[in-house]
Coordinates of C-alpha atoms in Angstrom, one line a residue:
Chain E
M1 CA 0.0 0.0 0.0
Q2 CA 2.6 2.4 1.0
K3 CA 4.7 1.5 -2.0
D4 CA 1.6 2.2 -4.2
G5 CA 1.2 5.5 -2.4
A6 CA 4.6 6.6 -3.4
K7 CA 4.2 5.6 -7.0
P8 CA 3.6 8.7 -9.2
I9 CA 0.2 9.1 -10.8
V10 CA 1.7 11.3 -13.5
R11 CA 5.1 10.5 -14.9
M12 CA 6.5 12.7 -17.6
E13 CA 10.1 12.2 -18.9
K14 CA 11.9 14.3 -21.5
L15 CA 8.6 15.4 -22.9
N16 CA 8.9 17.5 -26.1
K17 CA 6.2 19.4 -27.9
H18 CA 6.4 21.3 -31.1
F19 CA 3.9 23.6 -32.8
G20 CA 5.3 23.7 -36.3
T21 CA 8.7 25.4 -35.8
L22 CA 7.9 26.5 -32.3
H23 CA 9.4 24.3 -29.5
V24 CA 6.7 24.6 -26.9
L25 CA 7.9 22.1 -24.3
K26 CA 11.5 21.2 -23.9
D27 CA 12.6 18.0 -22.2
V28 CA 10.0 18.4 -19.4
D29 CA 10.4 16.0 -16.5
L30 CA 7.5 15.9 -14.0
A31 CA 6.3 13.3 -11.5
V32 CA 3.2 13.9 -9.4
T33 CA 2.6 11.6 -6.5
P34 CA -0.9 10.8 -5.2
G35 CA -2.2 13.5 -2.8
E36 CA 0.3 16.1 -4.0
V37 CA -0.8 19.6 -5.0
V38 CA 1.4 20.9 -7.7
V39 CA 1.1 24.5 -8.9
I40 CA 2.6 25.6 -12.2
I41 CA 3.4 29.3 -12.6
G42 CA 5.0 31.2 -15.5
A43 CA 4.4 34.0 -17.9
S44 CA 1.7 33.7 -20.6
G45 CA 3.0 31.7 -23.5
S46 CA 5.5 29.8 -21.4
G47 CA 3.8 26.5 -22.1
K48 CA 2.2 25.9 -18.7
S49 CA -1.3 25.3 -20.1
T50 CA 0.1 23.1 -22.9
L51 CA 1.9 21.1 -20.2
I52 CA -1.2 20.2 -18.3
R53 CA -3.2 19.7 -21.4
C54 CA -0.7 17.0 -22.4
I55 CA -1.6 15.1 -19.2
N56 CA -5.1 14.3 -20.5
G57 CA -4.3 14.2 -24.1
L58 CA -5.9 17.5 -25.2
E59 CA -2.5 18.3 -26.6
E60 CA -0.2 15.8 -28.4
F61 CA 3.5 15.7 -27.7
Q62 CA 6.2 14.6 -30.2
S63 CA 8.7 12.8 -28.1
G64 CA 9.4 11.6 -24.6
H65 CA 7.5 9.4 -22.1
L66 CA 4.2 10.1 -20.4
D67 CA 2.1 7.8 -18.3
V68 CA -0.9 8.7 -16.2
D69 CA -2.3 6.3 -13.6
G70 CA -0.1 3.5 -15.0
K71 CA -1.4 3.9 -18.6
E72 CA 1.0 5.1 -21.2
L73 CA 0.2 7.9 -23.6
L74 CA 2.1 7.7 -26.9
P75 CA 3.6 10.5 -28.9
N76 CA 1.6 12.1 -31.7
G77 CA -1.8 11.2 -30.3
K78 CA -1.6 7.4 -30.8
A79 CA -3.2 4.9 -28.4
S80 CA -6.7 6.3 -28.1
K81 CA -7.9 3.4 -25.9
A82 CA -5.6 4.3 -23.0
L83 CA -6.5 8.0 -23.7
Q84 CA -10.1 7.5 -22.9
Q85 CA -9.4 5.5 -19.8
I86 CA -7.0 8.2 -18.6
R87 CA -9.6 10.9 -19.2
T88 CA -12.1 9.0 -17.2
E89 CA -9.8 9.1 -14.2
V90 CA -8.5 12.7 -14.7
G91 CA -10.8 15.6 -14.2
M92 CA -10.3 19.0 -15.8
V93 CA -11.5 22.5 -15.0
F94 CA -11.0 25.1 -17.8
Q95 CA -10.4 28.8 -17.9
Q96 CA -13.7 29.3 -19.8
F97 CA -15.7 26.8 -17.7
N98 CA -17.0 25.1 -20.8
L99 CA -20.3 24.1 -19.3
F100 CA -22.8 22.6 -21.7
P101 CA -25.2 25.6 -22.3
H102 CA -28.1 23.4 -23.6
M103 CA -28.4 21.4 -20.4
T104 CA -29.4 22.3 -16.9
V105 CA -26.7 22.5 -14.2
L106 CA -27.8 19.1 -12.9
D107 CA -27.6 17.5 -16.3
N108 CA -24.2 19.0 -16.8
V109 CA -23.0 17.1 -13.7
T110 CA -24.9 13.8 -14.4
L111 CA -24.1 13.3 -18.1
A112 CA -20.7 11.7 -17.8
P113 CA -21.4 9.4 -14.8
M114 CA -24.4 8.1 -16.7
K115 CA -22.9 7.7 -20.1
V116 CA -19.4 6.7 -19.1
R117 CA -19.7 5.0 -15.8
G118 CA -23.2 3.6 -16.5
A119 CA -24.7 5.1 -13.3
S120 CA -28.5 5.2 -13.1
R121 CA -30.2 8.6 -13.3
D122 CA -31.1 8.4 -9.6
E123 CA -27.6 7.5 -8.5
A124 CA -26.1 10.2 -10.7
Q125 CA -28.5 12.9 -9.5
Q126 CA -28.0 12.0 -5.9
T127 CA -24.2 12.3 -6.3
A128 CA -24.6 15.5 -8.4
R129 CA -26.8 17.2 -5.7
R130 CA -24.4 16.3 -3.0
L131 CA -21.5 17.8 -5.0
L132 CA -23.4 20.9 -5.9
E133 CA -24.1 21.4 -2.3
R134 CA -20.5 20.9 -1.5
V135 CA -19.5 23.7 -3.9
G136 CA -22.4 25.9 -2.6
I137 CA -24.8 25.9 -5.5
S138 CA -27.4 23.3 -4.6
D139 CA -30.2 25.8 -5.1
Q140 CA -29.3 26.4 -8.8
A141 CA -29.5 22.8 -10.0
E142 CA -32.4 23.3 -12.4
K143 CA -31.1 26.4 -14.0
H144 CA -29.1 26.7 -17.2
P145 CA -25.4 27.7 -17.0
T146 CA -25.9 31.1 -18.6
Q147 CA -28.3 32.1 -15.8
L148 CA -25.4 31.8 -13.3
S149 CA -22.5 34.1 -12.5
G150 CA -19.0 33.2 -13.6
G151 CA -18.0 32.1 -10.2
Q152 CA -21.0 29.9 -9.9
Q153 CA -20.4 28.4 -13.4
Q154 CA -16.8 27.5 -12.5
R155 CA -18.0 25.8 -9.3
V156 CA -20.5 23.8 -11.4
A157 CA -17.6 22.9 -13.7
L158 CA -15.7 21.7 -10.6
A159 CA -18.7 19.6 -9.4
R160 CA -19.0 18.2 -13.0
A161 CA -15.4 17.0 -13.0
L162 CA -15.7 15.6 -9.4
A163 CA -18.8 13.6 -10.3
M164 CA -16.5 11.2 -12.2
E165 CA -14.6 10.6 -9.0
P166 CA -11.3 11.4 -10.6
R167 CA -8.0 10.3 -9.1
L168 CA -6.3 13.5 -10.4
M169 CA -7.7 17.0 -11.1
L170 CA -6.2 19.4 -13.6
F171 CA -6.9 23.2 -13.4
D172 CA -6.1 25.3 -16.3
E173 CA -6.2 28.9 -15.1
P174 CA -9.5 28.4 -13.3
T175 CA -9.9 32.0 -12.1
S176 CA -8.5 33.9 -15.1
A177 CA -11.8 34.6 -16.7
L178 CA -13.6 35.6 -13.5
D179 CA -14.4 39.0 -12.2
P180 CA -12.2 39.8 -9.1
E181 CA -15.1 39.5 -6.6
M182 CA -15.7 35.9 -7.8
I183 CA -12.2 34.5 -7.6
G184 CA -12.4 33.9 -3.9
E185 CA -15.4 31.5 -4.0
V186 CA -13.7 29.3 -6.6
L187 CA -10.4 29.3 -4.8
D188 CA -12.2 28.4 -1.6
A189 CA -13.7 25.3 -3.3
M190 CA -10.3 24.3 -4.6
R191 CA -8.7 24.8 -1.2
E192 CA -11.2 22.5 0.4
L193 CA -10.6 19.9 -2.3
A194 CA -6.8 20.1 -1.6
R195 CA -7.5 19.7 2.1
E196 CA -9.4 16.5 1.4
G197 CA -6.3 15.1 -0.2
M198 CA -7.1 15.3 -3.9
T199 CA -4.2 15.1 -6.2
M200 CA -4.1 18.4 -8.1
V201 CA -2.1 20.0 -10.9
I202 CA -3.0 23.7 -11.1
V203 CA -1.9 26.4 -13.6
T204 CA -2.6 29.8 -12.0
H205 CA -1.6 33.4 -11.7
E206 CA -2.9 33.5 -8.1
M207 CA 0.4 33.6 -6.2
T208 CA -1.1 33.9 -2.7
F209 CA -3.2 30.9 -3.3
A210 CA -0.3 29.0 -4.8
R211 CA 1.8 29.7 -1.7
E212 CA -1.0 28.5 0.5
V213 CA -2.1 25.2 -1.1
A214 CA 0.9 24.0 -3.1
D215 CA 3.1 21.2 -1.9
R216 CA 5.3 22.1 -4.8
V217 CA 5.6 25.1 -7.1
I218 CA 7.0 24.8 -10.5
Y219 CA 8.2 27.7 -12.5
I220 CA 8.2 27.2 -16.3
H221 CA 9.9 29.6 -18.7
K222 CA 9.8 29.2 -22.5
G223 CA 8.8 25.5 -22.3
E224 CA 11.4 24.6 -19.7
I225 CA 11.1 23.9 -16.0
V226 CA 13.7 26.2 -14.6
E227 CA 12.9 26.0 -10.9
Q228 CA 10.8 24.0 -8.6
G229 CA 10.4 23.3 -4.9
K230 CA 8.4 24.1 -1.8
P231 CA 6.4 27.3 -2.1
E232 CA 8.4 29.1 0.5
A233 CA 11.7 28.2 -1.3
V234 CA 10.5 29.2 -4.7
F235 CA 8.7 32.4 -3.6
D236 CA 11.0 33.6 -0.9
N237 CA 14.3 32.5 -2.1
P238 CA 14.2 31.8 -5.8
Q239 CA 17.6 30.5 -7.1
N240 CA 17.2 31.1 -10.8
E241 CA 17.4 34.6 -12.1
R242 CA 14.5 34.1 -14.5
T243 CA 12.3 33.0 -11.6
Q244 CA 13.5 36.1 -9.6
S245 CA 12.6 38.5 -12.4
F246 CA 9.2 36.8 -13.0
L247 CA 8.3 36.9 -9.3
A248 CA 9.5 40.5 -9.0
R249 CA 7.0 41.4 -11.8
V250 CA 4.0 39.5 -10.5
L251 CA 4.4 40.0 -6.7
T252 CA 4.8 43.8 -6.7
H253 CA 1.2 44.8 -7.3
Chain Z
M1 CA -53.8 51.6 -72.3
N2 CA -57.3 50.6 -71.4
S3 CA -58.0 47.1 -70.3
S4 CA -61.5 45.7 -70.2
F5 CA -60.3 42.7 -68.3
Q6 CA -62.3 41.7 -65.3
F7 CA -60.9 39.5 -62.6
D8 CA -63.1 36.5 -62.5
W9 CA -63.5 35.6 -58.8
Q10 CA -65.8 32.7 -59.6
A11 CA -63.2 31.1 -61.9
A12 CA -60.6 31.5 -59.2
I13 CA -62.8 29.8 -56.6
D14 CA -63.8 27.1 -59.0
S15 CA -60.2 26.1 -59.6
I16 CA -59.5 25.5 -55.9
P17 CA -60.7 21.9 -55.7
Y18 CA -58.8 20.9 -58.7
L19 CA -55.6 22.7 -57.6
L20 CA -55.9 21.1 -54.1
K21 CA -55.4 17.7 -55.7
G22 CA -51.8 18.9 -56.5
V23 CA -51.0 19.9 -52.9
P24 CA -50.3 16.4 -51.6
Y25 CA -47.9 15.8 -54.4
T26 CA -46.1 19.1 -53.8
L27 CA -45.9 18.3 -50.1
M28 CA -44.8 14.7 -50.7
I29 CA -42.0 15.7 -53.1
S30 CA -40.9 18.6 -50.8
F31 CA -40.9 16.9 -47.5
G32 CA -40.0 13.4 -48.8
G33 CA -37.1 15.0 -50.6
L34 CA -36.1 17.2 -47.7
A35 CA -36.2 14.3 -45.2
I36 CA -33.8 12.3 -47.3
G37 CA -31.8 15.5 -48.1
F38 CA -31.4 16.0 -44.3
I39 CA -29.9 12.5 -43.8
I40 CA -27.6 13.1 -46.8
G41 CA -26.8 16.5 -45.4
I42 CA -25.8 15.1 -42.0
I43 CA -23.6 12.4 -43.6
F44 CA -21.9 14.5 -46.2
G45 CA -21.7 17.6 -43.9
L46 CA -19.8 15.5 -41.3
M47 CA -17.6 13.9 -44.0
R48 CA -16.9 17.4 -45.2
I49 CA -15.2 18.3 -41.9
S50 CA -13.5 14.9 -41.4
P51 CA -9.7 15.1 -41.0
T52 CA -9.6 12.0 -43.3
A53 CA -9.0 13.1 -46.9
W54 CA -10.8 10.1 -48.5
L55 CA -14.0 11.0 -46.6
R56 CA -13.7 14.7 -47.2
W57 CA -13.1 14.7 -50.9
P58 CA -16.2 12.8 -52.0
A59 CA -18.2 15.1 -49.9
I60 CA -16.7 18.2 -51.5
A61 CA -17.3 16.7 -54.9
Y62 CA -20.9 15.9 -54.2
I63 CA -21.6 19.3 -52.7
E64 CA -20.0 21.2 -55.6
V65 CA -21.8 19.1 -58.3
F66 CA -25.3 19.3 -56.9
R67 CA -25.1 22.8 -55.6
G68 CA -23.5 24.0 -58.9
T69 CA -26.1 22.6 -61.3
P70 CA -29.8 23.6 -61.6
V71 CA -32.4 21.5 -59.9
L72 CA -34.4 21.5 -63.1
V73 CA -31.4 19.9 -65.0
Q74 CA -31.1 17.4 -62.1
V75 CA -34.7 16.3 -62.3
L76 CA -34.6 16.0 -66.1
F77 CA -31.4 13.9 -65.8
I78 CA -33.0 11.6 -63.3
F79 CA -36.3 11.3 -65.1
Y80 CA -35.1 11.0 -68.7
G81 CA -31.5 10.2 -68.4
L82 CA -31.2 7.7 -65.6
P83 CA -33.7 5.2 -67.2
Q84 CA -31.3 4.8 -70.1
L85 CA -28.6 3.7 -67.6
L86 CA -30.9 1.6 -65.5
G87 CA -32.9 0.1 -68.4
G88 CA -36.3 0.8 -66.8
P89 CA -38.4 3.9 -66.3
I90 CA -38.5 5.9 -63.1
D91 CA -41.9 7.4 -62.1
A92 CA -42.2 11.1 -62.0
L93 CA -42.9 11.3 -58.2
T94 CA -39.8 9.2 -57.4
A95 CA -37.7 11.4 -59.7
G96 CA -39.0 14.5 -58.1
I97 CA -38.3 13.3 -54.6
A98 CA -34.8 12.1 -55.6
A99 CA -34.0 15.5 -57.2
I100 CA -35.1 17.5 -54.1
A101 CA -33.1 15.0 -52.0
V102 CA -29.8 15.3 -53.8
N103 CA -30.2 19.0 -54.4
S104 CA -31.2 20.0 -50.8
G105 CA -28.7 17.4 -49.5
A106 CA -25.9 19.4 -51.0
Y107 CA -27.0 22.7 -49.4
I108 CA -27.9 21.0 -46.1
S109 CA -24.4 19.5 -46.0
E110 CA -23.0 23.0 -45.8
V111 CA -25.6 24.0 -43.2
V112 CA -24.6 21.0 -41.1
R113 CA -20.9 21.8 -41.5
G114 CA -21.4 25.4 -40.5
G115 CA -23.6 24.5 -37.5
V116 CA -21.1 21.9 -36.2
Q117 CA -18.1 24.1 -36.7
S118 CA -19.7 27.0 -34.9
I119 CA -19.6 25.2 -31.6
E120 CA -16.6 26.3 -29.5
R121 CA -13.7 23.9 -29.3
G122 CA -14.0 24.0 -25.5
Q123 CA -17.2 22.1 -25.6
R124 CA -15.6 19.2 -27.3
E125 CA -12.6 19.4 -24.9
A126 CA -14.9 19.4 -21.9
G127 CA -16.8 16.4 -23.2
V128 CA -13.8 14.2 -24.0
S129 CA -12.0 15.2 -20.8
L130 CA -15.0 13.8 -18.8
G131 CA -14.2 10.5 -20.5
L132 CA -17.0 10.6 -23.1
S133 CA -16.1 9.0 -26.4
R134 CA -15.8 11.2 -29.5
I135 CA -19.2 9.8 -30.7
Q136 CA -20.8 10.5 -27.3
T137 CA -19.4 14.0 -27.2
F138 CA -20.8 14.6 -30.6
R139 CA -24.2 13.2 -29.9
Y140 CA -24.8 14.7 -26.5
I141 CA -22.9 18.0 -26.6
I142 CA -22.0 19.1 -30.1
W143 CA -25.0 18.0 -32.2
P144 CA -27.8 19.4 -29.9
Q145 CA -26.2 22.8 -29.8
G146 CA -25.2 22.8 -33.5
F147 CA -28.6 21.7 -34.6
R148 CA -30.2 24.6 -32.8
R149 CA -28.0 27.0 -34.7
M150 CA -28.9 25.2 -38.0
I151 CA -32.7 25.7 -37.6
P152 CA -33.0 29.1 -39.4
A153 CA -30.8 27.9 -42.4
L154 CA -32.7 24.6 -42.6
G155 CA -36.0 26.5 -42.7
N156 CA -34.7 28.6 -45.5
Q157 CA -33.7 25.5 -47.4
A158 CA -37.1 23.9 -46.8
I159 CA -38.8 27.0 -48.3
I160 CA -36.5 27.0 -51.3
S161 CA -37.1 23.3 -51.9
I162 CA -40.8 23.6 -51.7
K163 CA -40.8 26.3 -54.4
D164 CA -38.3 24.3 -56.5
T165 CA -40.9 21.5 -56.8
S166 CA -42.9 23.8 -59.0
L167 CA -40.3 23.2 -61.8
F168 CA -41.2 19.5 -61.8
A169 CA -44.4 20.2 -63.7
V170 CA -42.1 19.6 -66.7
I171 CA -41.8 15.9 -66.0
G172 CA -45.6 15.6 -65.6
V173 CA -45.9 14.9 -61.9
G174 CA -49.3 16.2 -60.9
E175 CA -48.1 18.8 -58.3
L176 CA -49.6 22.3 -57.9
V177 CA -48.3 24.0 -61.0
R178 CA -49.0 21.0 -63.2
Q179 CA -52.6 20.9 -61.9
G180 CA -52.9 24.6 -62.7
Q181 CA -51.6 24.2 -66.2
I182 CA -54.0 21.4 -67.0
Y183 CA -56.9 23.4 -65.6
I184 CA -56.0 26.5 -67.6
A185 CA -55.8 24.4 -70.8
T186 CA -59.5 24.0 -70.6
T187 CA -60.7 27.2 -69.0
F188 CA -58.1 29.8 -70.1
N189 CA -58.2 31.7 -66.8
A190 CA -54.5 32.0 -66.5
L191 CA -54.5 35.1 -64.2
E192 CA -57.0 33.7 -61.7
V193 CA -55.6 30.2 -61.6
Y194 CA -51.9 31.1 -61.3
M195 CA -52.8 33.6 -58.6
M196 CA -54.5 30.7 -56.7
V197 CA -51.4 28.6 -57.3
A198 CA -49.3 31.3 -55.8
I199 CA -51.6 31.7 -52.8
M200 CA -51.3 28.0 -52.1
Y201 CA -47.5 28.0 -52.2
L202 CA -47.6 31.0 -49.9
A203 CA -50.0 29.1 -47.5
I204 CA -47.5 26.2 -47.3
T205 CA -44.5 28.4 -46.8
L206 CA -46.1 30.7 -44.3
T207 CA -47.3 27.8 -42.2
L208 CA -43.7 26.5 -42.3
S209 CA -42.3 29.9 -41.3
V210 CA -44.6 30.1 -38.3
C211 CA -43.7 26.5 -37.2
L212 CA -40.0 27.4 -37.4
R213 CA -40.4 30.5 -35.4
L214 CA -42.1 28.6 -32.7
L215 CA -39.4 26.0 -32.8
E216 CA -36.7 28.6 -32.6
R217 CA -38.4 30.4 -29.7
K218 CA -38.6 27.1 -27.8
G219 CA -34.9 26.5 -28.5
L220 CA -33.9 29.8 -27.1
V221 CA -34.0 28.5 -23.5
G222 CA -30.5 27.9 -22.3
Q223 CA -28.8 29.5 -25.2

């Protein structure tokens, strides 16, 4: 058991990704152990979103090794069978929420458990209502997503992902599209999730939040991991000069 | 110029029962053809956006050929031309339905393509990242949203196709215009009868417009 616990759920070795002539990810090594909260920071265009999108196959990579939950993802988008299994176990929250606008909040949350896991409607709805309550929007279940605020929509998106009982959650700038007054409610929900022991990989610009919840902070610059460590180490005593100048820019406002 | 012509209301009214016999044919050709055209449109519209070249190219060829040639030529080809290939006659009704099917199918392919492509990439990504297969993602997420956006263009195509069936009088199928022509041949009331024919087309297309508007309004919820 303990041995299993130490085995990484994400293992990325010498991962390379190209967009045409652009070298987006350069020899990226990353291992995430179960229960760990990893926060990836970096300037826009540094490749941090691309990096987490590789983990559930939304982006292809060209070379290197990647396995998630023991299932290997092959370069150039091959092995679609493993890919669907991985996606079933890995939840994702997007910057733009990406809720399904033609369905009610409740149907957004029950769709995948019913169609992928084969849950009955009753079971799925019970789970969905419990999750919606947990993220504080149980009274909105019958509404359509466009009737909700951005913060509420993002919390529905979180509940939708959690309904699949994922072993790993990916967050791609979950608060970047939100009005400032709504950022807190989403971060609170994520904080609670971290406290419960969920394995999380988070791309964010919220440095205070990163410092608070991260077990490990990774700074990525032009597709390369240039520094990583405990949040106190990276934020208070960055070793790399690129990290220093990045943090100087983002922490002084 | 002085016209002594008097509009003969009685003649117009007298023609109605005769013209009404053509309405079922007009409706059968229109909606039979459109139903098949819709199926063709879904298949070729999706092939058209396939990343696989051998699926995409036949769809492009089909769309270009049947959108780029007149529906009148298509029906003449089917009714007079195809029997030479097949070795047996095709009845006028079947030829009419087939012509509307292949013609509207080409346009509907483009409508389907546009509707599906208008759905944001994030919707597909959200679907597959929940573990839904590509087909499930299409069926439960992309198609329902895309279809709603297609409704106005599909309605437009239906109205065009209904009017196109008027050309099929030339192959002798007893639709509205053909019935009108036959009636005029004996009574010579061209003005009155063609006006009644026009009114009947309008009645069909206006009914359709109203239905579509209701359907669209219903579809607005959650958009």
